[in-house]
mmCIF file of N, CA and C in Angstrom:
data_model
loop_
_atom_site.group_PDB
_atom_site.id
_atom_site.type_symbol
_atom_site.label_atom_id
_atom_site.label_comp_id
_atom_site.label_asym_id
_atom_site.label_seq_id
_atom_site.Cartn_x
_atom_site.Cartn_y
_atom_site.Cartn_z
ATOM 1 N N THR A 1 -27.722 37.284 -32.731
ATOM 2 C CA THR A 1 -27.566 36.060 -33.483
ATOM 3 C C THR A 1 -26.267 35.393 -33.060
ATOM 4 N N VAL A 2 -26.335 34.124 -32.836
ATOM 5 C CA VAL A 2 -25.158 33.356 -32.441
ATOM 6 C C VAL A 2 -24.653 32.605 -33.666
ATOM 7 N N SER A 3 -23.370 32.728 -33.921
ATOM 8 C CA SER A 3 -22.782 32.057 -35.075
ATOM 9 C C SER A 3 -22.586 30.576 -34.786
ATOM 10 N N THR A 4 -22.311 29.823 -35.845
ATOM 11 C CA THR A 4 -21.989 28.406 -35.691
ATOM 12 C C THR A 4 -20.686 28.301 -34.911
ATOM 13 N N ILE A 5 -20.601 27.297 -34.082
ATOM 14 C CA ILE A 5 -19.408 27.155 -33.249
ATOM 15 C C ILE A 5 -18.923 25.716 -33.307
ATOM 16 N N ASN A 6 -17.624 25.563 -33.380
ATOM 17 C CA ASN A 6 -16.996 24.257 -33.240
ATOM 18 C C ASN A 6 -16.348 24.238 -31.868
ATOM 19 N N ILE A 7 -16.782 23.315 -31.048
ATOM 20 C CA ILE A 7 -16.269 23.238 -29.690
ATOM 21 C C ILE A 7 -15.328 22.054 -29.586
ATOM 22 N N PRO A 8 -14.067 22.326 -29.249
ATOM 23 C CA PRO A 8 -13.129 21.214 -29.089
ATOM 24 C C PRO A 8 -13.467 20.401 -27.841
ATOM 25 N N LEU A 9 -13.323 19.106 -27.941
ATOM 26 C CA LEU A 9 -13.516 18.255 -26.773
ATOM 27 C C LEU A 9 -12.212 18.203 -25.997
ATOM 28 N N VAL A 10 -12.324 18.142 -24.684
ATOM 29 C CA VAL A 10 -11.149 18.254 -23.815
ATOM 30 C C VAL A 10 -11.184 17.190 -22.729
ATOM 31 N N MET A 11 -10.093 17.102 -21.998
ATOM 32 C CA MET A 11 -10.060 16.295 -20.786
ATOM 33 C C MET A 11 -10.789 17.095 -19.703
ATOM 34 N N GLN A 12 -11.746 16.460 -19.061
ATOM 35 C CA GLN A 12 -12.508 17.107 -18.001
ATOM 36 C C GLN A 12 -12.041 16.571 -16.653
ATOM 37 N N HIS A 13 -11.593 17.452 -15.810
ATOM 38 C CA HIS A 13 -11.141 17.060 -14.479
ATOM 39 C C HIS A 13 -12.292 16.474 -13.672
ATOM 40 N N GLY A 14 -13.445 17.127 -13.712
ATOM 41 C CA GLY A 14 -14.638 16.615 -13.057
ATOM 42 C C GLY A 14 -14.833 17.049 -11.623
ATOM 43 N N ASP A 15 -13.788 17.564 -10.998
ATOM 44 C CA ASP A 15 -13.885 18.057 -9.625
ATOM 45 C C ASP A 15 -12.929 19.236 -9.481
ATOM 46 N N PHE A 16 -12.943 20.078 -10.495
ATOM 47 C CA PHE A 16 -12.019 21.205 -10.564
ATOM 48 C C PHE A 16 -12.541 22.303 -9.658
ATOM 49 N N ASP A 17 -12.035 22.303 -8.466
ATOM 50 C CA ASP A 17 -12.435 23.252 -7.441
ATOM 51 C C ASP A 17 -11.150 23.853 -6.898
ATOM 52 N N ILE A 18 -11.256 24.999 -6.285
ATOM 53 C CA ILE A 18 -10.077 25.692 -5.792
ATOM 54 C C ILE A 18 -9.276 24.825 -4.818
ATOM 55 N N CYS A 19 -9.949 23.916 -4.104
ATOM 56 C CA CYS A 19 -9.224 23.055 -3.160
ATOM 57 C C CYS A 19 -8.371 22.004 -3.876
ATOM 58 N N ASN A 20 -8.574 21.807 -5.172
ATOM 59 C CA ASN A 20 -7.786 20.855 -5.947
ATOM 60 C C ASN A 20 -6.748 21.541 -6.831
ATOM 61 N N VAL A 21 -6.546 22.831 -6.616
ATOM 62 C CA VAL A 21 -5.516 23.591 -7.322
ATOM 63 C C VAL A 21 -4.556 24.113 -6.262
ATOM 64 N N LEU A 22 -3.319 23.654 -6.329
ATOM 65 C CA LEU A 22 -2.314 23.998 -5.326
ATOM 66 C C LEU A 22 -1.161 24.748 -5.972
ATOM 67 N N SER A 23 -0.446 25.514 -5.182
ATOM 68 C CA SER A 23 0.765 26.164 -5.683
ATOM 69 C C SER A 23 1.861 26.030 -4.644
ATOM 70 N N ASP A 24 3.092 26.096 -5.126
ATOM 71 C CA ASP A 24 4.216 26.054 -4.200
ATOM 72 C C ASP A 24 4.790 27.463 -4.045
ATOM 73 N N ARG A 25 5.845 27.577 -3.274
ATOM 74 C CA ARG A 25 6.424 28.898 -3.002
ATOM 75 C C ARG A 25 7.079 29.530 -4.220
ATOM 76 N N LYS A 26 7.364 28.724 -5.228
ATOM 77 C CA LYS A 26 7.963 29.242 -6.456
ATOM 78 C C LYS A 26 6.909 29.702 -7.454
ATOM 79 N N GLY A 27 5.626 29.530 -7.123
ATOM 80 C CA GLY A 27 4.554 29.958 -8.014
ATOM 81 C C GLY A 27 4.094 28.895 -8.991
ATOM 82 N N ASN A 28 4.641 27.683 -8.867
ATOM 83 C CA ASN A 28 4.182 26.591 -9.731
ATOM 84 C C ASN A 28 2.788 26.162 -9.298
ATOM 85 N N ILE A 29 1.930 25.847 -10.253
ATOM 86 C CA ILE A 29 0.562 25.440 -9.968
ATOM 87 C C ILE A 29 0.410 23.956 -10.270
ATOM 88 N N TYR A 30 -0.270 23.256 -9.358
ATOM 89 C CA TYR A 30 -0.502 21.818 -9.493
ATOM 90 C C TYR A 30 -1.988 21.526 -9.330
ATOM 91 N N VAL A 31 -2.477 20.621 -10.126
ATOM 92 C CA VAL A 31 -3.861 20.169 -10.025
ATOM 93 C C VAL A 31 -3.832 18.763 -9.445
ATOM 94 N N THR A 32 -4.708 18.501 -8.471
ATOM 95 C CA THR A 32 -4.762 17.196 -7.811
ATOM 96 C C THR A 32 -6.156 16.587 -7.966
ATOM 97 N N ASP A 33 -6.313 15.357 -7.486
ATOM 98 C CA ASP A 33 -7.609 14.684 -7.378
ATOM 99 C C ASP A 33 -8.252 14.434 -8.746
ATOM 100 N N PHE A 34 -7.750 13.428 -9.433
ATOM 101 C CA PHE A 34 -8.223 13.118 -10.783
ATOM 102 C C PHE A 34 -9.184 11.933 -10.835
ATOM 103 N N GLU A 35 -9.840 11.601 -9.722
ATOM 104 C CA GLU A 35 -10.695 10.407 -9.710
ATOM 105 C C GLU A 35 -11.923 10.534 -10.610
ATOM 106 N N HIS A 36 -12.339 11.758 -10.970
ATOM 107 C CA HIS A 36 -13.522 11.952 -11.812
ATOM 108 C C HIS A 36 -13.157 12.360 -13.240
ATOM 109 N N LEU A 37 -11.899 12.204 -13.606
ATOM 110 C CA LEU A 37 -11.419 12.598 -14.927
ATOM 111 C C LEU A 37 -12.148 11.847 -16.042
ATOM 112 N N GLU A 38 -12.529 12.577 -17.087
ATOM 113 C CA GLU A 38 -13.121 11.993 -18.290
ATOM 114 C C GLU A 38 -12.514 12.677 -19.499
ATOM 115 N N GLU A 39 -12.308 11.917 -20.550
ATOM 116 C CA GLU A 39 -11.764 12.479 -21.788
ATOM 117 C C GLU A 39 -12.877 12.670 -22.801
ATOM 118 N N GLY A 40 -12.651 13.592 -23.750
ATOM 119 C CA GLY A 40 -13.602 13.826 -24.815
ATOM 120 C C GLY A 40 -14.875 14.519 -24.364
ATOM 121 N N GLU A 41 -14.748 15.479 -23.466
ATOM 122 C CA GLU A 41 -15.911 16.193 -22.926
ATOM 123 C C GLU A 41 -15.903 17.652 -23.384
ATOM 124 N N PHE A 42 -17.046 18.319 -23.262
ATOM 125 C CA PHE A 42 -17.104 19.744 -23.555
ATOM 126 C C PHE A 42 -16.292 20.506 -22.514
ATOM 127 N N PRO A 43 -15.729 21.645 -22.895
ATOM 128 C CA PRO A 43 -14.758 22.319 -22.029
ATOM 129 C C PRO A 43 -15.326 23.218 -20.938
ATOM 130 N N PHE A 44 -16.622 23.254 -20.738
ATOM 131 C CA PHE A 44 -17.177 24.259 -19.835
ATOM 132 C C PHE A 44 -17.429 23.781 -18.410
ATOM 133 N N PHE A 45 -17.449 22.494 -18.168
ATOM 134 C CA PHE A 45 -17.769 21.956 -16.849
ATOM 135 C C PHE A 45 -16.776 22.443 -15.795
ATOM 136 N N ASP A 46 -15.505 22.257 -16.047
ATOM 137 C CA ASP A 46 -14.479 22.635 -15.068
ATOM 138 C C ASP A 46 -14.409 24.146 -14.875
ATOM 139 N N LEU A 47 -14.425 24.895 -15.961
ATOM 140 C CA LEU A 47 -14.369 26.349 -15.846
ATOM 141 C C LEU A 47 -15.598 26.866 -15.100
ATOM 142 N N GLY A 48 -16.755 26.286 -15.372
ATOM 143 C CA GLY A 48 -17.966 26.680 -14.663
ATOM 144 C C GLY A 48 -17.845 26.468 -13.175
ATOM 145 N N ASN A 49 -17.234 25.357 -12.766
ATOM 146 C CA ASN A 49 -17.038 25.120 -11.332
ATOM 147 C C ASN A 49 -16.165 26.202 -10.716
ATOM 148 N N LEU A 50 -15.083 26.555 -11.381
ATOM 149 C CA LEU A 50 -14.179 27.564 -10.827
ATOM 150 C C LEU A 50 -14.815 28.950 -10.759
ATOM 151 N N LEU A 51 -15.563 29.326 -11.792
ATOM 152 C CA LEU A 51 -16.089 30.683 -11.857
ATOM 153 C C LEU A 51 -17.424 30.861 -11.136
ATOM 154 N N PHE A 52 -18.306 29.882 -11.261
ATOM 155 C CA PHE A 52 -19.656 30.081 -10.752
ATOM 156 C C PHE A 52 -19.897 29.509 -9.359
ATOM 157 N N SER A 53 -19.167 28.479 -8.972
ATOM 158 C CA SER A 53 -19.419 27.877 -7.658
ATOM 159 C C SER A 53 -19.230 28.866 -6.503
ATOM 160 N N PRO A 54 -18.117 29.620 -6.439
ATOM 161 C CA PRO A 54 -17.986 30.587 -5.330
ATOM 162 C C PRO A 54 -19.081 31.659 -5.365
ATOM 163 N N LEU A 55 -19.419 32.110 -6.562
ATOM 164 C CA LEU A 55 -20.490 33.101 -6.710
ATOM 165 C C LEU A 55 -21.813 32.554 -6.176
ATOM 166 N N ILE A 56 -22.165 31.347 -6.571
ATOM 167 C CA ILE A 56 -23.437 30.751 -6.159
ATOM 168 C C ILE A 56 -23.472 30.530 -4.648
ATOM 169 N N LEU A 57 -22.365 30.088 -4.084
ATOM 170 C CA LEU A 57 -22.316 29.900 -2.633
ATOM 171 C C LEU A 57 -22.538 31.222 -1.898
ATOM 172 N N GLU A 58 -21.913 32.296 -2.384
ATOM 173 C CA GLU A 58 -22.125 33.623 -1.783
ATOM 174 C C GLU A 58 -23.579 34.057 -1.945
ATOM 175 N N TRP A 59 -24.123 33.889 -3.155
ATOM 176 C CA TRP A 59 -25.501 34.296 -3.451
ATOM 177 C C TRP A 59 -26.492 33.581 -2.546
ATOM 178 N N LYS A 60 -26.260 32.306 -2.290
ATOM 179 C CA LYS A 60 -27.165 31.549 -1.421
ATOM 180 C C LYS A 60 -27.153 32.091 0.007
ATOM 181 N N LEU A 61 -26.058 32.692 0.429
ATOM 182 C CA LEU A 61 -25.973 33.273 1.772
ATOM 183 C C LEU A 61 -26.531 34.693 1.832
ATOM 184 N N ASP A 62 -26.724 35.315 0.686
ATOM 185 C CA ASP A 62 -27.239 36.673 0.612
ATOM 186 C C ASP A 62 -28.723 36.670 0.985
ATOM 187 N N ASN A 63 -29.106 37.519 1.900
ATOM 188 C CA ASN A 63 -30.496 37.544 2.370
ATOM 189 C C ASN A 63 -31.289 38.708 1.789
ATOM 190 N N LYS A 64 -30.905 39.192 0.628
ATOM 191 C CA LYS A 64 -31.563 40.365 0.070
ATOM 192 C C LYS A 64 -32.558 40.018 -1.041
ATOM 193 N N ASN A 65 -32.842 38.742 -1.228
ATOM 194 C CA ASN A 65 -33.868 38.312 -2.186
ATOM 195 C C ASN A 65 -33.590 38.784 -3.610
ATOM 196 N N ARG A 66 -32.335 38.750 -4.020
ATOM 197 C CA ARG A 66 -31.957 39.157 -5.375
ATOM 198 C C ARG A 66 -31.797 37.919 -6.251
ATOM 199 N N THR A 67 -31.972 38.096 -7.555
ATOM 200 C CA THR A 67 -31.665 37.014 -8.471
ATOM 201 C C THR A 67 -30.150 36.829 -8.509
ATOM 202 N N LEU A 68 -29.719 35.714 -9.026
ATOM 203 C CA LEU A 68 -28.280 35.475 -9.154
ATOM 204 C C LEU A 68 -27.642 36.547 -10.029
ATOM 205 N N GLU A 69 -28.300 36.885 -11.123
ATOM 206 C CA GLU A 69 -27.776 37.915 -12.020
ATOM 207 C C GLU A 69 -27.678 39.270 -11.303
ATOM 208 N N GLU A 70 -28.699 39.646 -10.555
ATOM 209 C CA GLU A 70 -28.663 40.906 -9.800
ATOM 210 C C GLU A 70 -27.523 40.897 -8.789
ATOM 211 N N TYR A 71 -27.372 39.771 -8.098
ATOM 212 C CA TYR A 71 -26.302 39.652 -7.111
ATOM 213 C C TYR A 71 -24.936 39.778 -7.786
ATOM 214 N N ALA A 72 -24.759 39.078 -8.894
ATOM 215 C CA ALA A 72 -23.471 39.119 -9.599
ATOM 216 C C ALA A 72 -23.152 40.527 -10.092
ATOM 217 N N ASN A 73 -24.147 41.219 -10.593
ATOM 218 C CA ASN A 73 -23.937 42.589 -11.069
ATOM 219 C C ASN A 73 -23.619 43.528 -9.908
ATOM 220 N N LYS A 74 -24.366 43.422 -8.832
ATOM 221 C CA LYS A 74 -24.208 44.325 -7.685
ATOM 222 C C LYS A 74 -22.874 44.134 -6.973
ATOM 223 N N THR A 75 -22.406 42.896 -6.890
ATOM 224 C CA THR A 75 -21.177 42.610 -6.142
ATOM 225 C C THR A 75 -19.912 42.659 -7.004
ATOM 226 N N GLY A 76 -20.063 42.860 -8.302
ATOM 227 C CA GLY A 76 -18.898 42.957 -9.185
ATOM 228 C C GLY A 76 -18.454 41.644 -9.815
ATOM 229 N N TRP A 77 -19.111 40.539 -9.485
ATOM 230 C CA TRP A 77 -18.738 39.245 -10.058
ATOM 231 C C TRP A 77 -18.850 39.251 -11.577
ATOM 232 N N THR A 78 -19.864 39.902 -12.107
ATOM 233 C CA THR A 78 -20.125 39.860 -13.550
ATOM 234 C C THR A 78 -18.927 40.347 -14.350
ATOM 235 N N GLN A 79 -18.345 41.460 -13.956
ATOM 236 C CA GLN A 79 -17.216 42.002 -14.715
ATOM 237 C C GLN A 79 -16.027 41.040 -14.732
ATOM 238 N N TYR A 80 -15.787 40.368 -13.604
ATOM 239 C CA TYR A 80 -14.673 39.417 -13.558
ATOM 240 C C TYR A 80 -14.977 38.168 -14.379
ATOM 241 N N ILE A 81 -16.182 37.657 -14.262
ATOM 242 C CA ILE A 81 -16.557 36.469 -15.032
ATOM 243 C C ILE A 81 -16.482 36.770 -16.522
ATOM 244 N N LEU A 82 -16.952 37.942 -16.920
ATOM 245 C CA LEU A 82 -16.860 38.327 -18.337
ATOM 246 C C LEU A 82 -15.412 38.363 -18.809
ATOM 247 N N ARG A 83 -14.548 38.953 -18.009
ATOM 248 C CA ARG A 83 -13.127 39.053 -18.384
ATOM 249 C C ARG A 83 -12.488 37.671 -18.486
ATOM 250 N N TRP A 84 -12.741 36.812 -17.481
ATOM 251 C CA TRP A 84 -12.156 35.468 -17.494
ATOM 252 C C TRP A 84 -12.742 34.622 -18.624
ATOM 253 N N ALA A 85 -14.039 34.745 -18.847
ATOM 254 C CA ALA A 85 -14.671 33.996 -19.932
ATOM 255 C C ALA A 85 -14.124 34.448 -21.283
ATOM 256 N N GLN A 86 -13.953 35.760 -21.458
ATOM 257 C CA GLN A 86 -13.410 36.265 -22.715
ATOM 258 C C GLN A 86 -12.005 35.719 -22.956
ATOM 259 N N HIS A 87 -11.188 35.699 -21.931
ATOM 260 C CA HIS A 87 -9.835 35.151 -22.066
ATOM 261 C C HIS A 87 -9.891 33.673 -22.450
ATOM 262 N N TYR A 88 -10.752 32.939 -21.777
ATOM 263 C CA TYR A 88 -10.903 31.501 -22.065
ATOM 264 C C TYR A 88 -11.382 31.284 -23.495
ATOM 265 N N PHE A 89 -12.383 32.025 -23.919
ATOM 266 C CA PHE A 89 -12.902 31.897 -25.276
ATOM 267 C C PHE A 89 -11.821 32.251 -26.294
ATOM 268 N N ASP A 90 -11.024 33.267 -26.013
ATOM 269 C CA ASP A 90 -9.916 33.621 -26.910
ATOM 270 C C ASP A 90 -8.916 32.472 -27.001
ATOM 271 N N GLN A 91 -8.539 31.893 -25.867
ATOM 272 C CA GLN A 91 -7.581 30.792 -25.849
ATOM 273 C C GLN A 91 -8.096 29.562 -26.578
ATOM 274 N N MET A 92 -9.404 29.318 -26.490
ATOM 275 C CA MET A 92 -10.013 28.152 -27.130
ATOM 276 C C MET A 92 -10.429 28.447 -28.570
ATOM 277 N N ALA A 93 -10.177 29.681 -29.043
ATOM 278 C CA ALA A 93 -10.572 30.125 -30.379
ATOM 279 C C ALA A 93 -12.083 29.945 -30.601
ATOM 280 N N LEU A 94 -12.861 30.304 -29.576
ATOM 281 C CA LEU A 94 -14.319 30.239 -29.645
ATOM 282 C C LEU A 94 -14.868 31.641 -29.874
ATOM 283 N N SER A 95 -15.952 31.745 -30.609
ATOM 284 C CA SER A 95 -16.579 33.022 -30.901
ATOM 285 C C SER A 95 -17.097 33.682 -29.628
ATOM 286 N N SER A 96 -16.863 34.979 -29.507
ATOM 287 C CA SER A 96 -17.364 35.739 -28.359
ATOM 288 C C SER A 96 -18.889 35.827 -28.361
ATOM 289 N N ASP A 97 -19.512 35.507 -29.503
ATOM 290 C CA ASP A 97 -20.975 35.526 -29.582
ATOM 291 C C ASP A 97 -21.602 34.638 -28.514
ATOM 292 N N TRP A 98 -20.872 33.637 -28.074
ATOM 293 C CA TRP A 98 -21.414 32.648 -27.146
ATOM 294 C C TRP A 98 -21.235 33.016 -25.684
ATOM 295 N N ILE A 99 -20.510 34.070 -25.385
ATOM 296 C CA ILE A 99 -20.240 34.410 -23.992
ATOM 297 C C ILE A 99 -21.533 34.710 -23.232
ATOM 298 N N SER A 100 -22.502 35.334 -23.875
ATOM 299 C CA SER A 100 -23.754 35.638 -23.168
ATOM 300 C C SER A 100 -24.445 34.368 -22.681
ATOM 301 N N LEU A 101 -24.207 33.256 -23.373
ATOM 302 C CA LEU A 101 -24.821 31.979 -23.010
ATOM 303 C C LEU A 101 -23.922 31.129 -22.111
ATOM 304 N N PHE A 102 -22.742 31.631 -21.808
ATOM 305 C CA PHE A 102 -21.764 30.864 -21.046
ATOM 306 C C PHE A 102 -22.300 30.328 -19.714
ATOM 307 N N PRO A 103 -22.975 31.149 -18.881
ATOM 308 C CA PRO A 103 -23.511 30.591 -17.629
ATOM 309 C C PRO A 103 -24.487 29.438 -17.883
ATOM 310 N N ALA A 104 -25.364 29.596 -18.863
ATOM 311 C CA ALA A 104 -26.345 28.547 -19.162
ATOM 312 C C ALA A 104 -25.673 27.278 -19.660
ATOM 313 N N ILE A 105 -24.672 27.428 -20.516
ATOM 314 C CA ILE A 105 -23.957 26.258 -21.040
ATOM 315 C C ILE A 105 -23.307 25.484 -19.886
ATOM 316 N N CYS A 106 -22.671 26.202 -18.973
ATOM 317 C CA CYS A 106 -22.017 25.552 -17.820
ATOM 318 C C CYS A 106 -23.043 24.829 -16.953
ATOM 319 N N ALA A 107 -24.142 25.497 -16.662
ATOM 320 C CA ALA A 107 -25.152 24.904 -15.780
ATOM 321 C C ALA A 107 -25.847 23.712 -16.423
ATOM 322 N N ILE A 108 -26.124 23.799 -17.713
ATOM 323 C CA ILE A 108 -26.750 22.669 -18.404
ATOM 324 C C ILE A 108 -25.815 21.472 -18.392
ATOM 325 N N GLN A 109 -24.546 21.710 -18.690
ATOM 326 C CA GLN A 109 -23.585 20.612 -18.671
ATOM 327 C C GLN A 109 -23.494 20.003 -17.273
ATOM 328 N N GLN A 110 -23.492 20.833 -16.250
ATOM 329 C CA GLN A 110 -23.412 20.349 -14.880
ATOM 330 C C GLN A 110 -24.647 19.519 -14.507
ATOM 331 N N ASN A 111 -25.820 19.981 -14.888
ATOM 332 C CA ASN A 111 -27.062 19.307 -14.518
ATOM 333 C C ASN A 111 -27.360 18.094 -15.389
ATOM 334 N N ALA A 112 -26.749 17.992 -16.556
ATOM 335 C CA ALA A 112 -26.970 16.842 -17.437
ATOM 336 C C ALA A 112 -25.960 15.725 -17.200
ATOM 337 N N LYS A 113 -24.949 15.994 -16.428
ATOM 338 C CA LYS A 113 -23.876 15.021 -16.197
ATOM 339 C C LYS A 113 -24.385 13.799 -15.430
ATOM 340 N N GLN A 114 -23.908 12.638 -15.809
ATOM 341 C CA GLN A 114 -24.178 11.410 -15.061
ATOM 342 C C GLN A 114 -23.090 11.269 -14.001
ATOM 343 N N PHE A 115 -23.461 11.458 -12.750
ATOM 344 C CA PHE A 115 -22.501 11.380 -11.660
ATOM 345 C C PHE A 115 -22.404 9.941 -11.160
ATOM 346 N N PRO A 116 -21.221 9.517 -10.709
ATOM 347 C CA PRO A 116 -21.105 8.168 -10.144
ATOM 348 C C PRO A 116 -21.950 8.059 -8.876
ATOM 349 N N ASP A 117 -22.316 6.846 -8.527
ATOM 350 C CA ASP A 117 -23.175 6.613 -7.363
ATOM 351 C C ASP A 117 -22.593 7.181 -6.071
ATOM 352 N N ASN A 118 -21.279 7.230 -5.977
ATOM 353 C CA ASN A 118 -20.650 7.714 -4.744
ATOM 354 C C ASN A 118 -20.511 9.241 -4.706
ATOM 355 N N ARG A 119 -21.030 9.908 -5.712
ATOM 356 C CA ARG A 119 -20.899 11.365 -5.787
ATOM 357 C C ARG A 119 -22.278 12.015 -5.744
ATOM 358 N N ASN A 120 -22.521 12.855 -4.753
ATOM 359 C CA ASN A 120 -23.785 13.569 -4.651
ATOM 360 C C ASN A 120 -23.723 14.791 -5.560
ATOM 361 N N PRO A 121 -24.547 14.860 -6.599
ATOM 362 C CA PRO A 121 -24.470 16.005 -7.512
ATOM 363 C C PRO A 121 -24.776 17.341 -6.836
ATOM 364 N N TYR A 122 -25.490 17.305 -5.713
ATOM 365 C CA TYR A 122 -25.782 18.543 -4.993
ATOM 366 C C TYR A 122 -24.557 19.103 -4.285
ATOM 367 N N ASP A 123 -23.433 18.357 -4.300
ATOM 368 C CA ASP A 123 -22.172 18.911 -3.812
ATOM 369 C C ASP A 123 -21.667 20.010 -4.750
ATOM 370 N N TYR A 124 -22.157 20.014 -5.985
ATOM 371 C CA TYR A 124 -21.793 21.036 -6.959
ATOM 372 C C TYR A 124 -22.798 22.177 -6.850
ATOM 373 N N PRO A 125 -22.355 23.394 -6.549
ATOM 374 C CA PRO A 125 -23.284 24.511 -6.370
ATOM 375 C C PRO A 125 -24.173 24.806 -7.582
ATOM 376 N N MET A 126 -23.740 24.482 -8.803
ATOM 377 C CA MET A 126 -24.564 24.745 -9.989
ATOM 378 C C MET A 126 -25.645 23.698 -10.205
ATOM 379 N N TYR A 127 -25.675 22.666 -9.396
ATOM 380 C CA TYR A 127 -26.611 21.571 -9.603
ATOM 381 C C TYR A 127 -27.946 21.869 -8.905
ATOM 382 N N GLY A 128 -29.028 21.504 -9.556
ATOM 383 C CA GLY A 128 -30.352 21.606 -8.954
ATOM 384 C C GLY A 128 -31.239 22.611 -9.663
ATOM 385 N N ALA A 129 -32.542 22.413 -9.529
ATOM 386 C CA ALA A 129 -33.529 23.195 -10.271
ATOM 387 C C ALA A 129 -33.484 24.688 -9.952
ATOM 388 N N LYS A 130 -33.336 25.049 -8.673
ATOM 389 C CA LYS A 130 -33.350 26.467 -8.297
ATOM 390 C C LYS A 130 -32.208 27.240 -8.958
ATOM 391 N N VAL A 131 -31.017 26.692 -8.859
ATOM 392 C CA VAL A 131 -29.851 27.364 -9.444
ATOM 393 C C VAL A 131 -29.921 27.316 -10.967
ATOM 394 N N LEU A 132 -30.323 26.185 -11.511
ATOM 395 C CA LEU A 132 -30.431 26.065 -12.969
ATOM 396 C C LEU A 132 -31.383 27.121 -13.519
ATOM 397 N N GLU A 133 -32.506 27.310 -12.876
ATOM 398 C CA GLU A 133 -33.474 28.318 -13.322
ATOM 399 C C GLU A 133 -32.856 29.712 -13.305
ATOM 400 N N GLN A 134 -32.121 30.026 -12.241
ATOM 401 C CA GLN A 134 -31.470 31.343 -12.128
ATOM 402 C C GLN A 134 -30.437 31.540 -13.236
ATOM 403 N N ILE A 135 -29.647 30.517 -13.493
ATOM 404 C CA ILE A 135 -28.578 30.647 -14.483
ATOM 405 C C ILE A 135 -29.141 30.678 -15.910
ATOM 406 N N LEU A 136 -30.197 29.927 -16.174
ATOM 407 C CA LEU A 136 -30.762 29.927 -17.526
ATOM 408 C C LEU A 136 -31.348 31.266 -17.932
ATOM 409 N N THR A 137 -31.748 32.076 -16.962
ATOM 410 C CA THR A 137 -32.291 33.400 -17.286
ATOM 411 C C THR A 137 -31.223 34.478 -17.338
ATOM 412 N N TRP A 138 -29.988 34.139 -16.966
ATOM 413 C CA TRP A 138 -28.884 35.104 -16.914
ATOM 414 C C TRP A 138 -28.187 35.155 -18.261
ATOM 415 N N LYS A 139 -28.212 36.308 -18.874
ATOM 416 C CA LYS A 139 -27.487 36.536 -20.127
ATOM 417 C C LYS A 139 -26.259 37.377 -19.795
ATOM 418 N N LEU A 140 -25.117 36.740 -19.727
ATOM 419 C CA LEU A 140 -23.877 37.407 -19.340
ATOM 420 C C LEU A 140 -23.507 38.475 -20.361
ATOM 421 N N GLY A 141 -23.174 39.663 -19.876
ATOM 422 C CA GLY A 141 -22.752 40.738 -20.766
ATOM 423 C C GLY A 141 -23.880 41.494 -21.240
#
């Protein structure tokens, strides 16, 4: 059973990818490329890009005919995603009851987004029917 949840709305970077997160030699972290920034959005779009995009790209290159969930479990991604998601949920004061649905929430938000005409949504690894189907059947944890 999933409890009622209040989700705070946040500033969404919109293109939060590892290439837009930089650090200097002192360990300071900087985020760049704010052309797709939107305010008042659900908080899962950006985190989903950081956590699931590298996994999905690896999975697409895997030639062993495994589901995304099987691939994530076999390669160890699941344990890391669970740990990072738990930390994020703790920081956002969100119920852990929702972590099992976290992949689906991220993918639905990604696939429901209205992208600008100059942005190909297929540039986002979570976008598209094949990946959406895989993520919707994945119950994290």
